[in-house]
Short mmCIF file of C-alpha atoms in Angstrom, two decimals:
data_model
loop_
_atom_site.label_atom_id
_atom_site.label_comp_id
_atom_site.label_asym_id
_atom_site.label_seq_id
_atom_site.Cartn_x
_atom_site.Cartn_y
_atom_site.Cartn_z
CA MET B 241 9.74 -9.74 26.92
CA ARG B 242 9.47 -13.49 26.99
CA ASP B 243 12.61 -15.53 27.42
CA LYS B 244 11.04 -18.25 25.21
CA ALA B 245 8.86 -17.89 22.12
CA LEU B 246 5.22 -19.13 22.29
CA PRO B 247 4.76 -22.39 20.38
CA GLU B 248 3.60 -21.84 16.75
CA ASP B 249 0.14 -23.50 17.49
CA GLU B 250 -0.37 -21.06 20.33
CA VAL B 251 0.41 -18.05 18.32
CA MET B 252 -2.07 -19.24 15.54
CA ARG B 253 -4.72 -19.90 18.17
CA ILE B 254 -4.37 -16.33 19.54
CA LEU B 255 -4.46 -14.91 15.94
CA ALA B 256 -7.46 -17.01 15.03
CA GLU B 257 -9.31 -15.83 18.14
CA THR B 258 -8.37 -12.23 17.44
CA ARG B 259 -9.42 -12.55 13.75
CA ALA B 260 -12.82 -14.07 14.81
CA ARG B 261 -13.78 -10.83 16.36
CA ASP B 262 -13.60 -9.06 12.91
CA TYR B 263 -16.53 -8.77 10.66
CA SER B 264 -16.69 -10.68 7.40
CA TYR B 265 -17.28 -8.87 4.19
CA ASP B 266 -20.84 -10.09 3.83
CA ARG B 267 -21.79 -8.45 7.05
CA PHE B 268 -21.32 -4.72 5.99
CA LEU B 269 -22.05 -2.35 3.30
CA SER B 270 -20.10 0.58 2.08
CA THR B 271 -16.74 0.62 3.43
CA MET B 272 -13.22 1.50 2.11
CA CYS B 273 -12.23 -2.08 2.33
CA THR B 274 -13.32 -4.82 -0.12
CA LEU B 275 -12.59 -8.52 -0.40
CA PRO B 276 -9.44 -8.86 -2.46
CA HIS B 277 -9.72 -10.24 -5.89
CA PRO B 278 -8.13 -13.79 -6.01
CA ILE B 279 -5.65 -12.61 -8.56
CA ALA B 280 -4.52 -9.81 -6.31
CA VAL B 281 -4.06 -12.36 -3.49
CA ARG B 282 -1.86 -14.61 -5.69
CA ALA B 283 0.18 -11.62 -6.92
CA HIS B 284 0.65 -10.44 -3.29
CA ASN B 285 1.77 -13.79 -2.05
CA MET B 286 4.15 -14.06 -4.98
CA PHE B 287 5.96 -10.76 -4.05
CA LEU B 288 5.48 -10.98 -0.20
CA GLU B 289 9.23 -11.37 0.31
CA THR B 290 10.36 -8.46 -1.86
CA ASN B 291 10.85 -4.82 -0.94
CA LEU B 292 9.97 -2.12 -3.43
CA GLY B 293 12.15 0.28 -1.28
CA ASP B 294 15.35 -1.49 -2.45
CA PRO B 295 15.24 -1.62 -6.19
CA GLY B 296 18.96 -2.72 -6.44
CA LEU B 297 18.00 -5.99 -4.77
CA PHE B 298 14.53 -6.37 -6.51
CA PRO B 299 14.72 -4.90 -9.89
CA GLY B 300 11.87 -6.95 -11.10
CA VAL B 301 9.71 -5.22 -8.66
CA ALA B 302 11.02 -1.84 -9.59
CA GLU B 303 10.22 -2.70 -13.31
CA LEU B 304 6.63 -3.54 -12.48
CA GLU B 305 6.23 -0.28 -10.65
CA GLU B 306 7.56 1.70 -13.67
CA ARG B 307 4.98 -0.31 -15.76
CA VAL B 308 2.15 0.46 -13.44
CA VAL B 309 2.90 4.18 -13.57
CA ALA B 310 3.17 4.12 -17.37
CA MET B 311 -0.14 2.32 -17.71
CA LEU B 312 -1.83 4.74 -15.38
CA GLY B 313 -0.37 7.76 -17.07
CA GLU B 314 -1.53 6.40 -20.52
CA LEU B 315 -5.05 5.79 -19.01
CA LEU B 316 -5.13 9.33 -17.76
CA GLY B 317 -3.83 10.97 -20.95
CA CYS B 318 -0.24 11.66 -19.62
CA PRO B 319 2.23 9.40 -21.45
CA ASP B 320 5.22 11.08 -19.73
CA ALA B 321 3.89 10.43 -16.27
CA SER B 322 6.25 9.80 -13.31
CA GLY B 323 5.55 8.54 -9.88
CA TYR B 324 5.73 5.53 -7.74
CA VAL B 325 3.21 2.99 -6.00
CA SER B 326 2.41 3.98 -2.42
CA THR B 327 1.35 1.81 0.50
CA GLY B 328 -2.01 3.46 0.71
CA GLY B 329 -4.36 6.38 0.73
CA THR B 330 -2.60 8.40 3.58
CA GLU B 331 0.79 8.25 2.02
CA SER B 332 -0.80 8.99 -1.48
CA ASN B 333 -2.53 12.03 -0.10
CA ILE B 334 0.63 13.40 1.59
CA GLN B 335 2.74 12.86 -1.51
CA ALA B 336 0.21 14.35 -3.76
CA ILE B 337 0.46 17.54 -1.47
CA ARG B 338 4.12 17.47 -1.66
CA ALA B 339 4.26 17.14 -5.29
CA ALA B 340 1.81 19.98 -5.84
CA ARG B 341 3.79 22.10 -3.56
CA ASN B 342 6.99 21.22 -5.28
CA GLU B 343 5.45 21.82 -8.72
CA ALA B 344 4.21 25.28 -7.67
CA GLY B 345 7.75 26.11 -6.33
CA ILE B 346 6.49 26.79 -2.82
CA LYS B 347 9.29 26.47 -0.26
CA ASP B 348 7.65 27.12 3.03
CA GLY B 349 4.15 25.81 2.50
CA ASN B 350 1.55 25.67 5.44
CA ILE B 351 -1.40 23.09 5.48
CA VAL B 352 -4.26 24.14 7.82
CA VAL B 353 -6.30 21.32 9.12
CA PRO B 354 -9.11 21.13 11.67
CA ALA B 355 -8.13 20.47 15.16
#
C-alpha cells in the first residue's frame, strides 16, 4: 500500500484512460445496458450520499422506496404489494427465489444450476 496518496489529477488521468477503453453507447446494439435518462442521472446524483440500508438516518429515501413499491404494486394489480428496491438483477433474482420459497413454506430448498 502506498504511504502517500496519488495526486487528484493523476487519479483522474488513470480513470480517464481506463474509461476510454470502454465502448460508447452508439457503438453497440442489444445490450442490457442503456444510456441513463438525464432525469435518472440527476436523481442519482441527488441521493448519492444516502444509504437505503439505514432508513433511520435516511427516512426520506425509505419513504421513496415505499412509494415506488406501492406504485409498482398498483401498476401490477396488487395494491397491497410489499417489497424493496434492490441493487440490480442478480439480487432481485435471488430475493425472488427466496420470497417464493418462503411463500411456499419450504424450509430446506435446493436450487439446481448447471456447472
